[in-house]
Amino acid sequence: AQSVAQPEDQVNVAEGNPLTVKCTYSVSGNPYLFWYVQYPNRGLQFLLKYITGDNLVKGSYGFEAEFNKSQTSFHLKKPSALVSDSALYFCAVSYYSSASKIIFGSGTRLSIRP
Amino acid sequence: ETGVTQTPRHLVMGMTNKKSLKCEQHLGHNAMYWYKQSAKKPLELMFVYSLEERVENNSVPSRFSPECPNSSHLFLHLHTLQPEDSALYLCASSQTGTDQDTQYFGPGTRLTVL
């Protein structure tokens, strides 16, 4: 069965430090991988995606993610965290370009302390 | 702004009421979605409308009924809801066949059922 896991409910990081939000997936075939962010009282906002090609994907607001096929992971990273990065982050995976085939993780709350 | 609007932003209703949520997308997309977001639960896909398919999550109760009169508008009709239906209801759209299902979300409707 296709699935995506975000093993950490919450990640706490000091401002200026690097941050990592973890995501692992299980799909048959080649996955399409996404990260979304949700700020309070807002909908989900697209950050970045991996379809094919370079394993390191760069996205909005200085975020990047690395696709690791052997570890079936797609961790979200940022070299220097900002307080404004505090939000809820969702990893998502699909294995087919079909409207109903995308699966979201349960989300990781990122908290950046000043 | 993502180009997806939802009204109302907040709704309080009794269990015997009938109400509708509205979603409109200004992105020229051909697929629209309803999601339910409850606290500490994964995002739940409720319904999908696209040129290729209409998908209903079989676990969604019949007290929720979608309507998609055209590719830009999506409604969720609510009747005789239960308190456990209180949640954030998110609408999204995408262009199937391109972007590998990058979905763009509206701000959501916060529903409270008394």
PDB file of C-alpha atoms in Angstrom:
ATOM      1  CA  ALA A   1       0.000   0.000   0.000  1.00  0.00           C
ATOM      2  CA  GLN A   2       1.125   3.535  -0.709  1.00  0.00           C
ATOM      3  CA  SER A   3       1.942   5.558   2.392  1.00  0.00           C
ATOM      4  CA  VAL A   4       3.890   8.498   3.731  1.00  0.00           C
ATOM      5  CA  ALA A   5       5.196   8.966   7.261  1.00  0.00           C
ATOM      6  CA  GLN A   6       6.328  11.996   9.188  1.00  0.00           C
ATOM      7  CA  PRO A   7       7.857  10.466  12.320  1.00  0.00           C
ATOM      8  CA  GLU A   8       8.028  13.673  14.358  1.00  0.00           C
ATOM      9  CA  ASP A   9       4.910  15.490  15.554  1.00  0.00           C
ATOM     10  CA  GLN A  10       6.999  18.496  16.581  1.00  0.00           C
ATOM     11  CA  VAL A  11      10.455  19.857  15.813  1.00  0.00           C
ATOM     12  CA  ASN A  12      12.006  22.643  17.874  1.00  0.00           C
ATOM     13  CA  VAL A  13      14.951  24.663  16.541  1.00  0.00           C
ATOM     14  CA  ALA A  14      16.689  27.854  17.608  1.00  0.00           C
ATOM     15  CA  GLU A  15      16.650  30.731  15.149  1.00  0.00           C
ATOM     16  CA  GLY A  16      19.724  30.704  12.931  1.00  0.00           C
ATOM     17  CA  ASN A  17      20.300  26.969  13.293  1.00  0.00           C
ATOM     18  CA  PRO A  18      19.753  24.474  10.484  1.00  0.00           C
ATOM     19  CA  LEU A  19      16.465  22.602  10.471  1.00  0.00           C
ATOM     20  CA  THR A  20      15.334  19.221   9.162  1.00  0.00           C
ATOM     21  CA  VAL A  21      11.790  17.899   8.939  1.00  0.00           C
ATOM     22  CA  LYS A  22      11.693  14.198   8.148  1.00  0.00           C
ATOM     23  CA  CYS A  23       9.550  12.311   5.665  1.00  0.00           C
ATOM     24  CA  THR A  24       9.651   8.708   4.483  1.00  0.00           C
ATOM     25  CA  TYR A  25       7.419   7.095   1.899  1.00  0.00           C
ATOM     26  CA  SER A  26       6.352   3.764   0.532  1.00  0.00           C
ATOM     27  CA  VAL A  27       5.085   3.569  -3.031  1.00  0.00           C
ATOM     28  CA  SER A  28       5.384   1.132  -5.863  1.00  0.00           C
ATOM     29  CA  GLY A  29       7.042   2.607  -8.904  1.00  0.00           C
ATOM     30  CA  ASN A  30       8.526   6.073  -9.126  1.00  0.00           C
ATOM     31  CA  PRO A  31       7.171   8.532  -6.582  1.00  0.00           C
ATOM     32  CA  TYR A  32       6.224  12.143  -6.966  1.00  0.00           C
ATOM     33  CA  LEU A  33       7.033  13.911  -3.687  1.00  0.00           C
ATOM     34  CA  PHE A  34       5.802  17.239  -2.309  1.00  0.00           C
ATOM     35  CA  TRP A  35       6.163  19.493   0.703  1.00  0.00           C
ATOM     36  CA  TYR A  36       3.437  21.884   1.798  1.00  0.00           C
ATOM     37  CA  VAL A  37       3.345  24.396   4.648  1.00  0.00           C
ATOM     38  CA  GLN A  38       0.319  25.582   6.600  1.00  0.00           C
ATOM     39  CA  TYR A  39       0.341  28.795   8.605  1.00  0.00           C
ATOM     40  CA  PRO A  40      -2.329  29.369  11.293  1.00  0.00           C
ATOM     41  CA  ASN A  41      -5.836  29.804   9.911  1.00  0.00           C
ATOM     42  CA  ARG A  42      -4.641  29.293   6.338  1.00  0.00           C
ATOM     43  CA  GLY A  43      -4.791  26.568   3.735  1.00  0.00           C
ATOM     44  CA  LEU A  44      -1.823  24.499   2.661  1.00  0.00           C
ATOM     45  CA  GLN A  45       0.792  26.299   0.583  1.00  0.00           C
ATOM     46  CA  PHE A  46       2.993  24.477  -1.929  1.00  0.00           C
ATOM     47  CA  LEU A  47       6.732  24.615  -1.085  1.00  0.00           C
ATOM     48  CA  LEU A  48       8.506  22.265  -3.475  1.00  0.00           C
ATOM     49  CA  LYS A  49       8.272  18.980  -5.347  1.00  0.00           C
ATOM     50  CA  TYR A  50      10.429  16.182  -6.715  1.00  0.00           C
ATOM     51  CA  ILE A  51       9.406  14.553  -9.962  1.00  0.00           C
ATOM     52  CA  THR A  52      12.628  13.370 -11.547  1.00  0.00           C
ATOM     53  CA  GLY A  53      16.201  14.504 -12.104  1.00  0.00           C
ATOM     54  CA  ASP A  54      18.413  16.183  -9.514  1.00  0.00           C
ATOM     55  CA  ASN A  55      17.884  14.674  -6.075  1.00  0.00           C
ATOM     56  CA  LEU A  56      18.208  18.061  -4.381  1.00  0.00           C
ATOM     57  CA  VAL A  57      15.160  20.194  -4.938  1.00  0.00           C
ATOM     58  CA  LYS A  58      15.022  23.877  -4.064  1.00  0.00           C
ATOM     59  CA  GLY A  59      11.771  25.552  -3.157  1.00  0.00           C
ATOM     60  CA  SER A  60      10.207  28.659  -1.692  1.00  0.00           C
ATOM     61  CA  TYR A  61      11.509  30.641   1.311  1.00  0.00           C
ATOM     62  CA  GLY A  62      14.981  29.066   1.186  1.00  0.00           C
ATOM     63  CA  PHE A  63      13.761  25.518   1.778  1.00  0.00           C
ATOM     64  CA  GLU A  64      15.179  22.504   0.004  1.00  0.00           C
ATOM     65  CA  ALA A  65      14.586  18.776   0.116  1.00  0.00           C
ATOM     66  CA  GLU A  66      16.687  15.787  -0.791  1.00  0.00           C
ATOM     67  CA  PHE A  67      15.257  12.727  -2.462  1.00  0.00           C
ATOM     68  CA  ASN A  68      16.985   9.557  -1.276  1.00  0.00           C
ATOM     69  CA  LYS A  69      15.755   6.534  -3.147  1.00  0.00           C
ATOM     70  CA  SER A  70      17.663   3.938  -1.146  1.00  0.00           C
ATOM     71  CA  GLN A  71      16.309   5.261   2.135  1.00  0.00           C
ATOM     72  CA  THR A  72      12.903   6.153   0.643  1.00  0.00           C
ATOM     73  CA  SER A  73      13.146   9.554   2.268  1.00  0.00           C
ATOM     74  CA  PHE A  74      12.429  13.133   1.269  1.00  0.00           C
ATOM     75  CA  HIS A  75      13.547  15.298   4.206  1.00  0.00           C
ATOM     76  CA  LEU A  76      12.909  19.029   4.189  1.00  0.00           C
ATOM     77  CA  LYS A  77      15.845  21.243   5.129  1.00  0.00           C
ATOM     78  CA  LYS A  78      16.847  24.838   5.591  1.00  0.00           C
ATOM     79  CA  PRO A  79      20.372  26.031   6.468  1.00  0.00           C
ATOM     80  CA  SER A  80      19.282  28.832   8.815  1.00  0.00           C
ATOM     81  CA  ALA A  81      15.861  28.852  10.489  1.00  0.00           C
ATOM     82  CA  LEU A  82      13.729  31.969  10.917  1.00  0.00           C
ATOM     83  CA  VAL A  83      11.030  32.537  13.541  1.00  0.00           C
ATOM     84  CA  SER A  84       8.629  33.090  10.632  1.00  0.00           C
ATOM     85  CA  ASP A  85       9.232  29.476   9.517  1.00  0.00           C
ATOM     86  CA  SER A  86       7.156  28.300  12.477  1.00  0.00           C
ATOM     87  CA  ALA A  87       4.216  26.446  10.952  1.00  0.00           C
ATOM     88  CA  LEU A  88       2.781  23.006  10.187  1.00  0.00           C
ATOM     89  CA  TYR A  89       4.591  21.109   7.434  1.00  0.00           C
ATOM     90  CA  PHE A  90       3.100  18.304   5.349  1.00  0.00           C
ATOM     91  CA  CYS A  91       4.880  15.795   3.169  1.00  0.00           C
ATOM     92  CA  ALA A  92       2.864  14.209   0.353  1.00  0.00           C
ATOM     93  CA  VAL A  93       3.444  11.461  -2.179  1.00  0.00           C
ATOM     94  CA  SER A  94       1.783  10.217  -5.309  1.00  0.00           C
ATOM     95  CA  TYR A  95       2.842   7.555  -7.725  1.00  0.00           C
ATOM     96  CA  TYR A  96       0.683   8.444 -10.658  1.00  0.00           C
ATOM     97  CA  SER A  97      -0.437  11.664 -12.203  1.00  0.00           C
ATOM     98  CA  SER A  98      -4.010  11.191 -11.129  1.00  0.00           C
ATOM     99  CA  ALA A  99      -6.139  13.531  -9.111  1.00  0.00           C
ATOM    100  CA  SER A 100      -7.028  10.987  -6.456  1.00  0.00           C
ATOM    101  CA  LYS A 101      -3.659   9.336  -5.931  1.00  0.00           C
ATOM    102  CA  ILE A 102      -1.901  11.840  -3.641  1.00  0.00           C
ATOM    103  CA  ILE A 103      -1.423  10.943   0.024  1.00  0.00           C
ATOM    104  CA  PHE A 104      -0.548  13.439   2.746  1.00  0.00           C
ATOM    105  CA  GLY A 105       1.439  12.761   5.904  1.00  0.00           C
ATOM    106  CA  SER A 106       0.070  13.638   9.310  1.00  0.00           C
ATOM    107  CA  GLY A 107       2.123  16.819   9.545  1.00  0.00           C
ATOM    108  CA  THR A 108       5.039  18.097  11.641  1.00  0.00           C
ATOM    109  CA  ARG A 109       4.774  21.248  13.682  1.00  0.00           C
ATOM    110  CA  LEU A 110       7.961  23.299  13.378  1.00  0.00           C
ATOM    111  CA  SER A 111       8.655  25.760  16.170  1.00  0.00           C
ATOM    112  CA  ILE A 112      11.543  28.225  15.853  1.00  0.00           C
ATOM    113  CA  ARG A 113      12.516  29.984  19.075  1.00  0.00           C
ATOM    114  CA  PRO A 114      14.198  33.408  18.960  1.00  0.00           C
TER     115      PRO A 114
ATOM    116  CA  GLU B   1      -3.242  34.401  -2.466  1.00  0.00           C
ATOM    117  CA  THR B   2      -3.217  31.058  -4.248  1.00  0.00           C
ATOM    118  CA  GLY B   3      -6.068  31.724  -6.675  1.00  0.00           C
ATOM    119  CA  VAL B   4      -8.467  29.485  -4.757  1.00  0.00           C
ATOM    120  CA  THR B   5     -11.142  31.187  -2.669  1.00  0.00           C
ATOM    121  CA  GLN B   6     -13.523  29.679  -0.133  1.00  0.00           C
ATOM    122  CA  THR B   7     -16.650  31.059   1.496  1.00  0.00           C
ATOM    123  CA  PRO B   8     -17.588  31.341   4.224  1.00  0.00           C
ATOM    124  CA  ARG B   9     -14.341  31.359   6.208  1.00  0.00           C
ATOM    125  CA  HIS B  10     -16.163  30.447   9.411  1.00  0.00           C
ATOM    126  CA  LEU B  11     -19.472  28.649   9.888  1.00  0.00           C
ATOM    127  CA  VAL B  12     -21.348  27.642  13.015  1.00  0.00           C
ATOM    128  CA  MET B  13     -24.372  25.445  12.514  1.00  0.00           C
ATOM    129  CA  GLY B  14     -26.737  23.278  14.459  1.00  0.00           C
ATOM    130  CA  MET B  15     -27.209  19.612  13.746  1.00  0.00           C
ATOM    131  CA  THR B  16     -30.525  20.203  11.982  1.00  0.00           C
ATOM    132  CA  ASN B  17     -29.325  22.977   9.699  1.00  0.00           C
ATOM    133  CA  LYS B  18     -28.551  22.784   6.004  1.00  0.00           C
ATOM    134  CA  LYS B  19     -25.666  24.846   4.694  1.00  0.00           C
ATOM    135  CA  SER B  20     -23.268  24.881   1.760  1.00  0.00           C
ATOM    136  CA  LEU B  21     -19.583  25.606   1.433  1.00  0.00           C
ATOM    137  CA  LYS B  22     -18.378  27.256  -1.740  1.00  0.00           C
ATOM    138  CA  CYS B  23     -15.037  27.073  -3.503  1.00  0.00           C
ATOM    139  CA  GLU B  24     -13.926  28.937  -6.615  1.00  0.00           C
ATOM    140  CA  GLN B  25     -10.630  28.628  -8.446  1.00  0.00           C
ATOM    141  CA  HIS B  26      -9.219  31.266 -10.772  1.00  0.00           C
ATOM    142  CA  LEU B  27      -6.287  29.201 -12.067  1.00  0.00           C
ATOM    143  CA  GLY B  28      -7.854  27.536 -15.086  1.00  0.00           C
ATOM    144  CA  HIS B  29      -7.421  24.114 -13.502  1.00  0.00           C
ATOM    145  CA  ASN B  30      -9.471  21.081 -14.447  1.00  0.00           C
ATOM    146  CA  ALA B  31      -9.593  19.247 -11.120  1.00  0.00           C
ATOM    147  CA  MET B  32     -11.012  20.261  -7.742  1.00  0.00           C
ATOM    148  CA  TYR B  33     -10.933  18.580  -4.345  1.00  0.00           C
ATOM    149  CA  TRP B  34     -12.512  18.691  -0.906  1.00  0.00           C
ATOM    150  CA  TYR B  35     -10.406  17.769   2.119  1.00  0.00           C
ATOM    151  CA  LYS B  36     -11.266  17.522   5.796  1.00  0.00           C
ATOM    152  CA  GLN B  37      -8.615  18.544   8.298  1.00  0.00           C
ATOM    153  CA  SER B  38      -9.190  17.525  11.897  1.00  0.00           C
ATOM    154  CA  ALA B  39      -6.819  18.121  14.767  1.00  0.00           C
ATOM    155  CA  LYS B  40      -4.010  15.554  14.990  1.00  0.00           C
ATOM    156  CA  LYS B  41      -5.280  13.542  12.021  1.00  0.00           C
ATOM    157  CA  PRO B  42      -3.944  13.224   8.474  1.00  0.00           C
ATOM    158  CA  LEU B  43      -5.581  15.290   5.817  1.00  0.00           C
ATOM    159  CA  GLU B  44      -8.597  13.330   4.580  1.00  0.00           C
ATOM    160  CA  LEU B  45      -9.492  13.474   0.894  1.00  0.00           C
ATOM    161  CA  MET B  46     -13.291  13.573   0.648  1.00  0.00           C
ATOM    162  CA  PHE B  47     -14.117  14.145  -3.019  1.00  0.00           C
ATOM    163  CA  VAL B  48     -12.364  14.734  -6.310  1.00  0.00           C
ATOM    164  CA  TYR B  49     -13.776  16.103  -9.536  1.00  0.00           C
ATOM    165  CA  SER B  50     -11.671  16.109 -12.684  1.00  0.00           C
ATOM    166  CA  LEU B  51     -12.042  15.598 -16.406  1.00  0.00           C
ATOM    167  CA  GLU B  52     -10.702  12.092 -15.946  1.00  0.00           C
ATOM    168  CA  GLU B  53     -12.602  10.935 -12.907  1.00  0.00           C
ATOM    169  CA  ARG B  54     -14.922  11.641 -10.049  1.00  0.00           C
ATOM    170  CA  VAL B  55     -13.770  10.018  -6.848  1.00  0.00           C
ATOM    171  CA  GLU B  56     -15.629   9.684  -3.607  1.00  0.00           C
ATOM    172  CA  ASN B  57     -14.032   8.475  -0.419  1.00  0.00           C
ATOM    173  CA  ASN B  58     -16.343   5.676   0.680  1.00  0.00           C
ATOM    174  CA  SER B  59     -15.827   6.556   4.317  1.00  0.00           C
ATOM    175  CA  VAL B  60     -17.409  10.019   3.909  1.00  0.00           C
ATOM    176  CA  PRO B  61     -20.965  10.034   5.327  1.00  0.00           C
ATOM    177  CA  SER B  62     -23.883  10.801   3.032  1.00  0.00           C
ATOM    178  CA  ARG B  63     -24.651  13.947   5.022  1.00  0.00           C
ATOM    179  CA  PHE B  64     -21.888  15.513   2.905  1.00  0.00           C
ATOM    180  CA  SER B  65     -22.762  15.891  -0.779  1.00  0.00           C
ATOM    181  CA  PRO B  66     -20.545  17.600  -3.361  1.00  0.00           C
ATOM    182  CA  GLU B  67     -21.585  19.510  -6.423  1.00  0.00           C
ATOM    183  CA  CYS B  68     -19.327  20.655  -9.236  1.00  0.00           C
ATOM    184  CA  PRO B  69     -21.345  22.676 -11.802  1.00  0.00           C
ATOM    185  CA  ASN B  70     -18.240  23.597 -13.824  1.00  0.00           C
ATOM    186  CA  SER B  71     -14.478  23.377 -13.625  1.00  0.00           C
ATOM    187  CA  SER B  72     -14.167  26.602 -11.605  1.00  0.00           C
ATOM    188  CA  HIS B  73     -16.744  26.030  -8.895  1.00  0.00           C
ATOM    189  CA  LEU B  74     -17.164  23.387  -6.240  1.00  0.00           C
ATOM    190  CA  PHE B  75     -19.734  23.148  -3.480  1.00  0.00           C
ATOM    191  CA  LEU B  76     -20.072  20.980  -0.409  1.00  0.00           C
ATOM    192  CA  HIS B  77     -23.653  20.674   0.786  1.00  0.00           C
ATOM    193  CA  LEU B  78     -24.082  19.883   4.460  1.00  0.00           C
ATOM    194  CA  HIS B  79     -27.159  18.523   6.216  1.00  0.00           C
ATOM    195  CA  THR B  80     -27.876  16.991   9.616  1.00  0.00           C
ATOM    196  CA  LEU B  81     -24.226  17.119  10.617  1.00  0.00           C
ATOM    197  CA  GLN B  82     -22.774  15.754  13.843  1.00  0.00           C
ATOM    198  CA  PRO B  83     -20.431  17.487  16.312  1.00  0.00           C
ATOM    199  CA  GLU B  84     -17.569  15.261  15.135  1.00  0.00           C
ATOM    200  CA  ASP B  85     -17.877  16.894  11.716  1.00  0.00           C
ATOM    201  CA  SER B  86     -16.408  20.072  13.176  1.00  0.00           C
ATOM    202  CA  ALA B  87     -13.146  20.635  11.309  1.00  0.00           C
ATOM    203  CA  LEU B  88     -11.362  22.786   8.769  1.00  0.00           C
ATOM    204  CA  TYR B  89     -12.642  22.031   5.266  1.00  0.00           C
ATOM    205  CA  LEU B  90     -10.124  22.739   2.551  1.00  0.00           C
ATOM    206  CA  CYS B  91     -10.696  23.077  -1.154  1.00  0.00           C
ATOM    207  CA  ALA B  92      -7.894  22.584  -3.668  1.00  0.00           C
ATOM    208  CA  SER B  93      -7.437  22.586  -7.416  1.00  0.00           C
ATOM    209  CA  SER B  94      -4.858  21.247  -9.842  1.00  0.00           C
ATOM    210  CA  GLN B  95      -4.247  20.778 -13.539  1.00  0.00           C
ATOM    211  CA  THR B  96      -4.195  17.063 -14.185  1.00  0.00           C
ATOM    212  CA  GLY B  97      -1.719  15.824 -16.772  1.00  0.00           C
ATOM    213  CA  THR B  98       0.790  18.524 -15.869  1.00  0.00           C
ATOM    214  CA  ASP B  99       2.606  19.509 -12.678  1.00  0.00           C
ATOM    215  CA  GLN B 100       2.089  15.962 -11.464  1.00  0.00           C
ATOM    216  CA  ASP B 101      -0.784  16.943  -9.241  1.00  0.00           C
ATOM    217  CA  THR B 102       0.604  20.043  -7.584  1.00  0.00           C
ATOM    218  CA  GLN B 103      -2.461  21.111  -5.694  1.00  0.00           C
ATOM    219  CA  TYR B 104      -3.234  24.697  -4.746  1.00  0.00           C
ATOM    220  CA  PHE B 105      -5.327  25.167  -1.641  1.00  0.00           C
ATOM    221  CA  GLY B 106      -7.855  27.708  -0.510  1.00  0.00           C
ATOM    222  CA  PRO B 107      -7.785  29.185   3.014  1.00  0.00           C
ATOM    223  CA  GLY B 108     -10.414  26.784   4.291  1.00  0.00           C
ATOM    224  CA  THR B 109     -13.762  27.015   6.048  1.00  0.00           C
ATOM    225  CA  ARG B 110     -13.668  26.472   9.791  1.00  0.00           C
ATOM    226  CA  LEU B 111     -16.877  24.557  10.568  1.00  0.00           C
ATOM    227  CA  THR B 112     -18.292  24.175  14.055  1.00  0.00           C
ATOM    228  CA  VAL B 113     -21.305  21.920  14.586  1.00  0.00           C
ATOM    229  CA  LEU B 114     -23.160  22.497  17.824  1.00  0.00           C
TER     230      LEU B 114
END
